[in-house]
Tab-separated table of C-alpha atoms and ligand atoms in Angstrom:
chain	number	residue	atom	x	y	z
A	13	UNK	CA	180.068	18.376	-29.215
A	14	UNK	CA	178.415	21.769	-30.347
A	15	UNK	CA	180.609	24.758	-31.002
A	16	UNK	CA	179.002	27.337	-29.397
A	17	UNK	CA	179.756	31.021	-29.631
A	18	UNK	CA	179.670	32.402	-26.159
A	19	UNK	CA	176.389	33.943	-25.560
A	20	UNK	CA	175.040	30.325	-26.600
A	21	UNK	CA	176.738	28.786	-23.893
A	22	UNK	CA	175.734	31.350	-20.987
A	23	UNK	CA	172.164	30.693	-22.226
A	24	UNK	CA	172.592	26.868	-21.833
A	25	UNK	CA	174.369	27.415	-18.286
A	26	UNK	CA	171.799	30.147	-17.229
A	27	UNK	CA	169.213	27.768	-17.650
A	28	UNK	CA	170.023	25.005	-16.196
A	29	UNK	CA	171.106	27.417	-12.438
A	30	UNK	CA	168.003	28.362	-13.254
A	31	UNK	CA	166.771	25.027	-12.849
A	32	UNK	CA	169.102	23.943	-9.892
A	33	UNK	CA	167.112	26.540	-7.844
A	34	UNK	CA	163.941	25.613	-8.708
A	35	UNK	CA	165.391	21.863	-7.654
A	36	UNK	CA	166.116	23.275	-4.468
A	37	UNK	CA	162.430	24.781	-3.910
A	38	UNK	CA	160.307	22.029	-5.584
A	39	UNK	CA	162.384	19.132	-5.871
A	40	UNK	CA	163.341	17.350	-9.044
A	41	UNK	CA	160.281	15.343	-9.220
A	42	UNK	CA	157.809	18.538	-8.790
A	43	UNK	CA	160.616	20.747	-11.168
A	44	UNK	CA	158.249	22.190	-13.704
A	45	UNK	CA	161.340	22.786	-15.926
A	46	UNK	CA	161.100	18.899	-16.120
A	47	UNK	CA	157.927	18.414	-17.652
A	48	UNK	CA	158.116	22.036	-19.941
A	49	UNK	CA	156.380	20.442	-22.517
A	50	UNK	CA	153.943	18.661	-20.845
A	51	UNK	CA	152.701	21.799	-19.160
A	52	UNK	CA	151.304	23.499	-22.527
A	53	UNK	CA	149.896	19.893	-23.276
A	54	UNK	CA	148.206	19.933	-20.053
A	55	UNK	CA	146.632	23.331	-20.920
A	56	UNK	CA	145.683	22.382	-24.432
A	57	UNK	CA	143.140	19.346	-22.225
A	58	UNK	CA	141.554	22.485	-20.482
A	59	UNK	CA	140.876	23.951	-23.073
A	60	UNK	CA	139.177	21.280	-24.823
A	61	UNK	CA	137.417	20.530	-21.831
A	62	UNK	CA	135.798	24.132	-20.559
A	63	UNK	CA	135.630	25.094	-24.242
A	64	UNK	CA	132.922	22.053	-24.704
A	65	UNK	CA	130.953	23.454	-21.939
A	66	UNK	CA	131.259	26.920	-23.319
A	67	UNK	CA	130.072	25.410	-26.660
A	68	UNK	CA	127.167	23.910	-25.673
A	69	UNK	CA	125.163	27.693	-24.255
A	70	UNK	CA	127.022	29.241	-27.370
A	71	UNK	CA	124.958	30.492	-30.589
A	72	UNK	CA	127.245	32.227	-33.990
A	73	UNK	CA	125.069	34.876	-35.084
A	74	UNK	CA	124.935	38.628	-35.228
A	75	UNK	CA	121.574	39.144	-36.085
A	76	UNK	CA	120.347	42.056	-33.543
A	77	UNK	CA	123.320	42.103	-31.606
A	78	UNK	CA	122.803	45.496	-30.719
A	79	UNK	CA	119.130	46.258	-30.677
A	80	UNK	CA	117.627	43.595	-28.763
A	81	UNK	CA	119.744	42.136	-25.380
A	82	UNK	CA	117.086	39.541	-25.067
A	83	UNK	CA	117.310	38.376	-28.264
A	84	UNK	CA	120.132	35.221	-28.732
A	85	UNK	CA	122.471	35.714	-30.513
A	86	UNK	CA	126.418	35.394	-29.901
A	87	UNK	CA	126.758	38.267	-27.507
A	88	UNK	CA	123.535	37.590	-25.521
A	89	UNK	CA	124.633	34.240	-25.526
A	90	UNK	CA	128.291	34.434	-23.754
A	91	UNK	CA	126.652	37.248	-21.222
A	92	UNK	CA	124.162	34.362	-20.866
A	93	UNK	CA	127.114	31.968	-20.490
A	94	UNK	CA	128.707	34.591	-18.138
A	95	UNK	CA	125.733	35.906	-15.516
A	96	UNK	CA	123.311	33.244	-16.033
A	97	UNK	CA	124.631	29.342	-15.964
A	98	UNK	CA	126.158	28.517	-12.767
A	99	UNK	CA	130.141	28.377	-12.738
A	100	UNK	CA	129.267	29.747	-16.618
A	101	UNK	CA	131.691	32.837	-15.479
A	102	UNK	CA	134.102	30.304	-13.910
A	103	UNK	CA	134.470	27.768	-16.416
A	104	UNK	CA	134.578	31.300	-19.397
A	105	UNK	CA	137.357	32.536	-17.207
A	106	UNK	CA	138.775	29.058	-16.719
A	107	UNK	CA	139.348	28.921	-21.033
A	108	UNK	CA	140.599	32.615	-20.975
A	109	UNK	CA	143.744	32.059	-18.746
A	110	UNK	CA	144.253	28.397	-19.872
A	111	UNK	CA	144.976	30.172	-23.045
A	112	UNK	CA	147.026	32.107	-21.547
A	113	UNK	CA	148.904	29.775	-19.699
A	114	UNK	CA	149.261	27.778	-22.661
A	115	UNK	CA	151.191	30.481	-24.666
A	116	UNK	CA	153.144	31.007	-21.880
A	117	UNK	CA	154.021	27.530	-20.983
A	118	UNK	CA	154.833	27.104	-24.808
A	119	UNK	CA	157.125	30.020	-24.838
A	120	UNK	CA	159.194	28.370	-21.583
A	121	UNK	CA	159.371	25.286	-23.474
A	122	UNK	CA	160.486	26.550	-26.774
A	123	UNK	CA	163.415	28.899	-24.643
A	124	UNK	CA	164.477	25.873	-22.410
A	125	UNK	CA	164.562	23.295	-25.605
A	126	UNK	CA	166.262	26.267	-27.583
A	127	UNK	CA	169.036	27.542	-24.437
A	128	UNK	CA	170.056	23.914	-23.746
A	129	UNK	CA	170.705	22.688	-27.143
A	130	UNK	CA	167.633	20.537	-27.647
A	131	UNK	CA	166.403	21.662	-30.975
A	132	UNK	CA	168.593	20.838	-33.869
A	133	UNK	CA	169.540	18.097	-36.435
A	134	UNK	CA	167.508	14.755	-35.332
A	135	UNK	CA	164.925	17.619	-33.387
A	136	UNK	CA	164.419	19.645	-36.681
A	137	UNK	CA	160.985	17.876	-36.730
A	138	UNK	CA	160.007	19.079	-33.666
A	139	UNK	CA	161.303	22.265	-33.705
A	140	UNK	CA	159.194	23.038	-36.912
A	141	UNK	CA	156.339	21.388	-35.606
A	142	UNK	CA	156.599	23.347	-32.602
A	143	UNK	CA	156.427	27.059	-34.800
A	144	UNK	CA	153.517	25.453	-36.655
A	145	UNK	CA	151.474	24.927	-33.386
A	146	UNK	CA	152.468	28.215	-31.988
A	147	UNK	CA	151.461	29.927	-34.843
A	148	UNK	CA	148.187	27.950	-34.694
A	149	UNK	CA	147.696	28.555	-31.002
A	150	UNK	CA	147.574	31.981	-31.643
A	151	UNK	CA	145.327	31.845	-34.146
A	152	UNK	CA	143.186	30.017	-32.467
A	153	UNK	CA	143.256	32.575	-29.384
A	154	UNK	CA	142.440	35.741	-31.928
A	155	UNK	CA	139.636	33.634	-33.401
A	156	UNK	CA	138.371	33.042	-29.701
A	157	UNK	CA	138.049	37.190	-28.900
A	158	UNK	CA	136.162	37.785	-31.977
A	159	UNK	CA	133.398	34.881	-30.944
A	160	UNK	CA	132.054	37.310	-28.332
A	161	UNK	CA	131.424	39.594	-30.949
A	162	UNK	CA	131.755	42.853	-28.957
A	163	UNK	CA	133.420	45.821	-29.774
A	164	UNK	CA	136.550	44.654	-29.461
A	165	UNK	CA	135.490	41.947	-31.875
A	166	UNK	CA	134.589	44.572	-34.447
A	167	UNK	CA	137.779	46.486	-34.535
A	168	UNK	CA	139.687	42.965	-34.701
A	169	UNK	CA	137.515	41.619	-37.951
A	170	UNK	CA	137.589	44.642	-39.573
A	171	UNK	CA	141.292	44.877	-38.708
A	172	UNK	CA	142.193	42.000	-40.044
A	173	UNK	CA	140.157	42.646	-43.257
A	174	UNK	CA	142.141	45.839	-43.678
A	175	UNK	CA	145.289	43.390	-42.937
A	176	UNK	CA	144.058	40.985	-46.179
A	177	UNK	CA	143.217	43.861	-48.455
A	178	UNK	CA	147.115	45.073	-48.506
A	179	UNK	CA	147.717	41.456	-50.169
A	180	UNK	CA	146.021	42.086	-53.112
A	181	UNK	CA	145.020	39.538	-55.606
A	182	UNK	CA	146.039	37.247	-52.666
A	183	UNK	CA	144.216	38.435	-50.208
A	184	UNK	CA	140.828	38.901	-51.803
A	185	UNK	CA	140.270	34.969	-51.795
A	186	UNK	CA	141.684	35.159	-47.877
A	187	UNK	CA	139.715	38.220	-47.239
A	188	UNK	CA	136.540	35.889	-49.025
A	189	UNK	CA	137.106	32.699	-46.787
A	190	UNK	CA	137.402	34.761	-43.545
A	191	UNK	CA	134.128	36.895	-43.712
A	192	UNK	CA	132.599	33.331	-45.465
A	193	UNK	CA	131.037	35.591	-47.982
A	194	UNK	CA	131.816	39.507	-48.785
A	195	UNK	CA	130.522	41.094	-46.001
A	196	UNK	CA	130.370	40.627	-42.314
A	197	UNK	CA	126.843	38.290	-41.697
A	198	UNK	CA	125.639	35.565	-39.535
A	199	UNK	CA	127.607	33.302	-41.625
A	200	UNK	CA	130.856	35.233	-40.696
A	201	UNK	CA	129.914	34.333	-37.306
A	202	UNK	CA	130.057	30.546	-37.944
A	203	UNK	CA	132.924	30.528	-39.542
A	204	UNK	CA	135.090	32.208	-36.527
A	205	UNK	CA	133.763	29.537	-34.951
A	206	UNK	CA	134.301	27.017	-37.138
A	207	UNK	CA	138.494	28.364	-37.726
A	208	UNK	CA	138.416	28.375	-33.533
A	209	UNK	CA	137.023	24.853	-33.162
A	210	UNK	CA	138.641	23.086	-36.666
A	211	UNK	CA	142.006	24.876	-35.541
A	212	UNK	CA	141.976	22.944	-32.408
A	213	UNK	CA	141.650	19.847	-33.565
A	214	UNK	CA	144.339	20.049	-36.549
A	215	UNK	CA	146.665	20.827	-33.650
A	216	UNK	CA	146.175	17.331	-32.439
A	217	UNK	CA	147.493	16.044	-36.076
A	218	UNK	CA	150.388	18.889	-35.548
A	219	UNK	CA	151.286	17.330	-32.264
A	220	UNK	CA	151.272	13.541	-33.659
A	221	UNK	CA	153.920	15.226	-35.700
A	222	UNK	CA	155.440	16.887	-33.051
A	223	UNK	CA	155.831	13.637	-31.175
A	224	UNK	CA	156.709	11.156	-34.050
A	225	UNK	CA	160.097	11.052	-33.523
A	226	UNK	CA	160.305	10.777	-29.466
A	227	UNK	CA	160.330	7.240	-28.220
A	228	UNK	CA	159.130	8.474	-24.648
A	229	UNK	CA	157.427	11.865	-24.829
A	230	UNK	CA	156.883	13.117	-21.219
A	231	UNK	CA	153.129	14.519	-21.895
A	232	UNK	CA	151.634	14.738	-18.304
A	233	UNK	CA	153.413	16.066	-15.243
A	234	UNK	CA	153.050	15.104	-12.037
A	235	UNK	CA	149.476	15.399	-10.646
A	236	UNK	CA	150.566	17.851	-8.126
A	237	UNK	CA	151.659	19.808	-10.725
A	238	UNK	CA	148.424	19.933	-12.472
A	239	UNK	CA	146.541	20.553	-9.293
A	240	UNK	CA	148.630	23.823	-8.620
A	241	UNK	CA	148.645	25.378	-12.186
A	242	UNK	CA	144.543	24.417	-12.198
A	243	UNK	CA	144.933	26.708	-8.892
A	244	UNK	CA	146.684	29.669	-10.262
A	245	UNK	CA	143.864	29.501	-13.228
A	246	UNK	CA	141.738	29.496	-10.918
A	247	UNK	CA	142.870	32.325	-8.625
A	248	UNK	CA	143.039	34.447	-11.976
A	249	UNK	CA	139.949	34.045	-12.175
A	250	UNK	CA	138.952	34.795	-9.255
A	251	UNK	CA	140.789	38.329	-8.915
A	252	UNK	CA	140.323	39.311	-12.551
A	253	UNK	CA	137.087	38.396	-13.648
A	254	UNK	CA	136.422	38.272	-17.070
A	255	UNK	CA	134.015	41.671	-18.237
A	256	UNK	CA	132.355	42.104	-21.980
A	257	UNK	CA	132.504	45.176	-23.897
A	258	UNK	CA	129.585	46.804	-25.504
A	259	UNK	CA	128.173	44.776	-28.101
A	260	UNK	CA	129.722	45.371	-31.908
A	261	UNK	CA	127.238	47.931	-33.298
A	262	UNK	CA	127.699	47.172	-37.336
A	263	UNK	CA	127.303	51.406	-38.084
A	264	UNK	CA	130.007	52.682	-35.504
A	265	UNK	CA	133.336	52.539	-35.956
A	266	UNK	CA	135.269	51.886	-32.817
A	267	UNK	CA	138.780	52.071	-33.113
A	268	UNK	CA	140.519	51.145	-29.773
A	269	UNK	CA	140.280	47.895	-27.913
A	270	UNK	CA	142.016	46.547	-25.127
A	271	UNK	CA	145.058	44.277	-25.896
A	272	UNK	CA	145.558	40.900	-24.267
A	273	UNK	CA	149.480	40.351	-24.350
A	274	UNK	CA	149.333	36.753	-24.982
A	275	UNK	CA	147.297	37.046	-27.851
A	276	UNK	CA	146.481	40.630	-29.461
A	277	UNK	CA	149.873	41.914	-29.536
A	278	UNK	CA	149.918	41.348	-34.046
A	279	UNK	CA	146.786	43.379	-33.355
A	280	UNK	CA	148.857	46.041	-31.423
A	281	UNK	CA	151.441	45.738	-33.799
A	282	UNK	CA	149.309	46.117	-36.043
A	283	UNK	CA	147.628	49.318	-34.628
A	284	UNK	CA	151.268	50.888	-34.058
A	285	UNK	CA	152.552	50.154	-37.736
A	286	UNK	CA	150.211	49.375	-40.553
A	287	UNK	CA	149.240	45.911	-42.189
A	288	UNK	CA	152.190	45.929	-44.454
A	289	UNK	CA	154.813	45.768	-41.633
A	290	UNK	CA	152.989	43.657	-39.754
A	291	UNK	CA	152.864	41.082	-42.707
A	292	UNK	CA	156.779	41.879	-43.436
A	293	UNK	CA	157.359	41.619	-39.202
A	294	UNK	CA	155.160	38.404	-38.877
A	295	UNK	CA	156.620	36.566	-41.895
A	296	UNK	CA	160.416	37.593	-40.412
A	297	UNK	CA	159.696	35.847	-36.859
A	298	UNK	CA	157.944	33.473	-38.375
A	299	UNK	CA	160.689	32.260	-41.255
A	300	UNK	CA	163.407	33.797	-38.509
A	301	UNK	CA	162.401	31.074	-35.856
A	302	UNK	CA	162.611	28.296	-38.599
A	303	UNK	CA	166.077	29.182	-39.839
A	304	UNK	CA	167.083	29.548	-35.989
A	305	UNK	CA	168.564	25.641	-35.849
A	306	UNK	CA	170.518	26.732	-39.027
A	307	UNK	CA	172.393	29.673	-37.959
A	308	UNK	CA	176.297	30.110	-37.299
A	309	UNK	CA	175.598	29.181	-33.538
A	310	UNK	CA	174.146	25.598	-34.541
A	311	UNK	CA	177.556	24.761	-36.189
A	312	UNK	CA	178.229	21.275	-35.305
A	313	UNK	CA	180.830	18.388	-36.311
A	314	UNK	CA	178.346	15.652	-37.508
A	315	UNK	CA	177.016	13.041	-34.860
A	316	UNK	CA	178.442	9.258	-35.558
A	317	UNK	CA	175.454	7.277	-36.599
A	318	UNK	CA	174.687	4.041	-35.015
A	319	UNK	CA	175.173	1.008	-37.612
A	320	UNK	CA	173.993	-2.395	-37.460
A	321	UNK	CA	176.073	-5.634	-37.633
A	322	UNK	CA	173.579	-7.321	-40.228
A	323	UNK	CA	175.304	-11.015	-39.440
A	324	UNK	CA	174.826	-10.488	-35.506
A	325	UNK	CA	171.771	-8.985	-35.115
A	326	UNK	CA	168.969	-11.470	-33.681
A	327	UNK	CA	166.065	-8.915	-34.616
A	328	UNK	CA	165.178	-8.968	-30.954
A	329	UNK	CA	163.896	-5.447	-31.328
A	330	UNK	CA	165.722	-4.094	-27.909
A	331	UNK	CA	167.103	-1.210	-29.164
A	332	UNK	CA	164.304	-0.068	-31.465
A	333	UNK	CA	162.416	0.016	-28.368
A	334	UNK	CA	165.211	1.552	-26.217
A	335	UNK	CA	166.068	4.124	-29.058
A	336	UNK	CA	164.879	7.656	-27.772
A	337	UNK	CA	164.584	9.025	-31.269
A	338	UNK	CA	162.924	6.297	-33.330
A	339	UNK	CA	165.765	6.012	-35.156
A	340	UNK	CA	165.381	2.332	-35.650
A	341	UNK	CA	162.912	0.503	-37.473
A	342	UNK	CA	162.569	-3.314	-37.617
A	343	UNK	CA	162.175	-4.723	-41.367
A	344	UNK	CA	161.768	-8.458	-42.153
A	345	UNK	CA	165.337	-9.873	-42.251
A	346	UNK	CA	166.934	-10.639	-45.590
A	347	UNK	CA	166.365	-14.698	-47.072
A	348	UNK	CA	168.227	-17.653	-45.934
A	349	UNK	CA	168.273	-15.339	-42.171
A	350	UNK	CA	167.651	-18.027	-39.126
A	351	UNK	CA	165.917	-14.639	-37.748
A	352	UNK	CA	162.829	-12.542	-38.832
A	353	UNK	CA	163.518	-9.371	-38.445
A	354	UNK	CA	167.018	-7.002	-38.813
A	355	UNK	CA	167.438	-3.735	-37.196
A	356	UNK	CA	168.150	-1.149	-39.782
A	357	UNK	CA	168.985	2.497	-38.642
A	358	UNK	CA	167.422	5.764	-39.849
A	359	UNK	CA	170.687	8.068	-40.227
A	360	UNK	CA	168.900	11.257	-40.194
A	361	UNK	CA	167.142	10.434	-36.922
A	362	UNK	CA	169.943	9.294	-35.301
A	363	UNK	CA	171.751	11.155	-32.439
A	364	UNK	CA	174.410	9.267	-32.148
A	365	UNK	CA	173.889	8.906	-27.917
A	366	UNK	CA	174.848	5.109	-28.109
A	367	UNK	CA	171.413	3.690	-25.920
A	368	UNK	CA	171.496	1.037	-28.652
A	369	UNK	CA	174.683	-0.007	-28.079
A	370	UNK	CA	173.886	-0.488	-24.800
A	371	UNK	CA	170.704	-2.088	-25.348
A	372	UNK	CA	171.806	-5.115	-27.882
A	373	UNK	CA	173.232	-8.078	-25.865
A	374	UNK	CA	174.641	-9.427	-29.044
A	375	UNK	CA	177.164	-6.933	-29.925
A	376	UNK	CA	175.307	-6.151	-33.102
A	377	UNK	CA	175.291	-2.414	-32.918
A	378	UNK	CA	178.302	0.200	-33.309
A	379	UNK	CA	178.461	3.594	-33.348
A	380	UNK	CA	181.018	4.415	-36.282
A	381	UNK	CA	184.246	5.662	-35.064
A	382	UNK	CA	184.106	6.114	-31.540
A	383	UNK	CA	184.948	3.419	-29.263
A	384	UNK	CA	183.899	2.229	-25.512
A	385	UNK	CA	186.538	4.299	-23.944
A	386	UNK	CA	185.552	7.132	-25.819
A	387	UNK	CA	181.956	7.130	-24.407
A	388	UNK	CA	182.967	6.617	-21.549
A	389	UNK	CA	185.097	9.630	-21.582
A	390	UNK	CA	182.275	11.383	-22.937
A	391	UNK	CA	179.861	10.840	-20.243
A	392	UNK	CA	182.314	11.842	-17.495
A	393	UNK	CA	183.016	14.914	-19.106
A	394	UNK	CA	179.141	15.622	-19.275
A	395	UNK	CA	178.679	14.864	-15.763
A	396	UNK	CA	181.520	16.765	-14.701
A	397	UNK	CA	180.553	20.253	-16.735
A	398	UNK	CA	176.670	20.105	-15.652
A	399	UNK	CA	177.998	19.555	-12.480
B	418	HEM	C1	151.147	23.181	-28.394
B	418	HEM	C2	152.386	23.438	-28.117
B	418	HEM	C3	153.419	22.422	-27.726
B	418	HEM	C4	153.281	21.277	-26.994
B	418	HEM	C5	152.020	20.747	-26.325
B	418	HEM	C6	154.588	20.645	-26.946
B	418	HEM	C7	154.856	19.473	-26.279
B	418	HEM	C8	156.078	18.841	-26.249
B	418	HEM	C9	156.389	17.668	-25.461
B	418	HEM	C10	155.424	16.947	-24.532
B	418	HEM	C11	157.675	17.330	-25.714
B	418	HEM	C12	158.469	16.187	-25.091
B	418	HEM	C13	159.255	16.771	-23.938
B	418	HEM	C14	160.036	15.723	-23.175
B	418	HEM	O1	159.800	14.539	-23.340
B	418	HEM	O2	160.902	16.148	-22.370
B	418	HEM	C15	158.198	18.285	-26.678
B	418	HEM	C16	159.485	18.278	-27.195
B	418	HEM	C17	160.007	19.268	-28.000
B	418	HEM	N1	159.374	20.426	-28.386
B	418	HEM	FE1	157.446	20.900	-28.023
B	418	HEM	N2	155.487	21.395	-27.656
B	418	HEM	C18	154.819	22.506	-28.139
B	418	HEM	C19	155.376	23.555	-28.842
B	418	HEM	C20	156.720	23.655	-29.167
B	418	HEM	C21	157.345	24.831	-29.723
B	418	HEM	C22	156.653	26.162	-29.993
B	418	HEM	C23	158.658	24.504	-29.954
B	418	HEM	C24	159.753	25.349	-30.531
B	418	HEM	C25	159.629	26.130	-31.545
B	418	HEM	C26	158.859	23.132	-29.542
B	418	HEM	C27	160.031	22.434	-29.656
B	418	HEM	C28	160.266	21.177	-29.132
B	418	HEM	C29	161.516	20.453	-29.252
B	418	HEM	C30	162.765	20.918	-30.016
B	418	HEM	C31	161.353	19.257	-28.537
B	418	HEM	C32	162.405	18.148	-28.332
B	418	HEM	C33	163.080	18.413	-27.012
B	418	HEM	C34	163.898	17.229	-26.516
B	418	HEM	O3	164.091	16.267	-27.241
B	418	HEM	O4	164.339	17.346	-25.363
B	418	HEM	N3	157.662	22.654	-29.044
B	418	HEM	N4	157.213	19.194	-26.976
B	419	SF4	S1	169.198	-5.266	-29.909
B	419	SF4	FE1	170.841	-6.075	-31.213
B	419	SF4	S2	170.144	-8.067	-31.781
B	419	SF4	FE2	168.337	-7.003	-30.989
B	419	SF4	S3	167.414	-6.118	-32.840
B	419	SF4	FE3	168.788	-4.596	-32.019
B	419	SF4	S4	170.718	-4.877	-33.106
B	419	SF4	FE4	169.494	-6.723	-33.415
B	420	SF4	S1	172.607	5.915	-31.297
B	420	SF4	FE1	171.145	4.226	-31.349
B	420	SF4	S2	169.718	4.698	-29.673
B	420	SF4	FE2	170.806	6.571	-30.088
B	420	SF4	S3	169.537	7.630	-31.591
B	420	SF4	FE3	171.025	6.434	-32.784
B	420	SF4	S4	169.971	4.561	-33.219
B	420	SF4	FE4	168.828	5.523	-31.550
């Protein structure tokens, strides 16, 4: 059992009267809270979706952007995208708040795994994949503003120039890759839009990492669910249609922009501080968030491992398949074995929560230490304090 300091535990119990209300309203088979990661995944398919259809009108270049309106480039092409196409304002909006939604549903998730205890030891992996594809949705998002290439664009490139030039000898190669050359050109252009589309996909890879170690990922949630946050996205954008700024005009030198809290906020971080703190702030959440399973509140006796009975086991493969971690892996059994396969355990995935035990009808699995009774005891004192 964890040792929690206080605060720890008020989290754990807040949440989860949190959830016993929403119960009450939704029901536990429509309780969002059940399916908190399957909401930013849901999202993420949105995106991918209305971004394609934004792709196909969509043309990276500068050239002219603020001399000729008729002339295509990326600006003319998204007001194209946004007055011309039918639904083209729609299915624009539609990406804007998925995004949104996304870095808020990922934020819920990351609290609700974090305040109920769901994050440490055999989770490690997916807690650190989880910062990674934060980090990358966000990314992604600031490449997405700079695509329109309007003012606001401007001040956020040559922002985040400003933000590579305080890293010196590093940042001149970063500085380099980001402008795809030395200045800001057509090529610039296609590269935002390369970052914006390549980041996307490596955040499928980042969620096959995310995932490797759950048995039975819930990824979709109910398709009520879906219809009603496709709704609210909707609605949004509806009553807050999406406007452009002025085009980015290479010779002036705007300076303010309007900040979209889900993804701008480094920039207004960056606009309240300078580029040094926000490096110093960013890398402390960032390395902060990582070290967050290892702090003094993540103290924890270690869990008993499951262990195999090598002379029992019929390498049926049961409890590999029942194990919710994949904490068991089936290897060709040893020579001179009437049996081809033997269960062998992966100690550092294991969470000790005794499925296997349950799954193997041949009494070929233990958990070390702890016997039936103790289990037993266990789960009635679980169902007794979420009670
Ligand atoms: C693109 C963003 C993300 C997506 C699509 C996503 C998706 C998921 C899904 C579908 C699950 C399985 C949930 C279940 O079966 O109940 C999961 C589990 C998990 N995620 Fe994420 N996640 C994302 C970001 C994050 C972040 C930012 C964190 C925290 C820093 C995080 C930490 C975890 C942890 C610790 C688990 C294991 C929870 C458990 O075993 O109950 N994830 N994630
Ligand atoms: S369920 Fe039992 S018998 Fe079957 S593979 Fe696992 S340990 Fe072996
Ligand atoms: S106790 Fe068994 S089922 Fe549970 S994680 Fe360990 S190996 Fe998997």
């Amino acid at each position: 059992m964890a040792i929690h300091p206080l605060y720890t535990d008020s989290l754990n119990k807040g949440m989860l009267k949190i959830e016993h209300v929403t119960n009450v309203i939704a029901t536990s088979k429509y309780n969002p809270f059940y399916y908190h990661g399957a909401l930013p995944q849901f999202f993420l398919w949105v995106l991918f979706l209305s971004g394609l259809l934004l792709f196909a009108y969509y043309i990276p270049t500068i050239d002219q952007a603020y001399a000729a309106k008729e002339m295509i480039n990326a600006y003319t092409s998204v007001q194209y995208i946004t007055n011309t196409i039918p639904f083209g304002a729609v299915v624009r909006g539609i990406h804007r708040y998925a995004g949104d939604a996304m870095v808020i549903t990922i934020l819920l998730h990351a609290v609700r795994v974090w305040f109920t205890d769901r994050y440490r030891q055999y989770r490690i992996v997916q807690w650190l994949s989880g910062i990674v594809l934060f980090v990358l949705v966000l990314v992604i998002g600031q490449t997405g503003y700079y695509l329109v290439w309007d003012e606001r664009a401007l001040v956020l490139t040559r922002m985040t120039v400003a933000a590579f030039d305080v890293l010196g000898p590093v940042g001149e190669p970063l500085k380099w890759w980001f402008l795809n050359g030395r200045a800001i050109t057509n090529f610039t252009l296609a590269n935002f839009l390369f970052i914006h589309i390549g980041l996307s996909f490596s955040l499928l890879f980042f969620l096959w990492i995310h995932y490797v170690r759950m048995q039975r990922p819930i990824v979709t949630p109910p398709p009520v669910i879906n219809y009603i946050l496709m709704a609210l996205v909707v609605v949004s954008v509806y009553f807050w249609p999406l406007h452009m700024e002025p085009p980015a005009v290479m010779a002036m030198h705007p300076t303010t922009f309007d900040v979209d809290p889900f993804f701008l906020w480094p920039y207004w971080l960056m606009s309240k501080t300078n580029p040094l703190v926000f490096w110093i702030l960013s890398l402390f959440l960032v390395i902060g968030s990582c070290l967050v399973p290892y702090g003094p509140w993540a103290k924890t006796p270690p869990v008993p491992v499951a262990e195999v009975v090598d002379n029992k086991c019929t390498g049926c493969s049961l409890c590999a398949k029942d194990c919710p971690f994949a904490a068991i892996e089936m290897v060709p059994a040893p020579a001179g074995s009437r049996f081809k396969l033997l269960a062998t355990i992966l100690p550092y995935r294991c969470s000790g929560c005794g499925v296997c035990v349950g799954a193997c009808a041949f009494d070929a699995v233990d958990l070390a230490d702890i016997q039936d009774a103790d289990i037993t005891a266990r789960i009635k004192a679980l169902a007794s304090s979420q009670s």
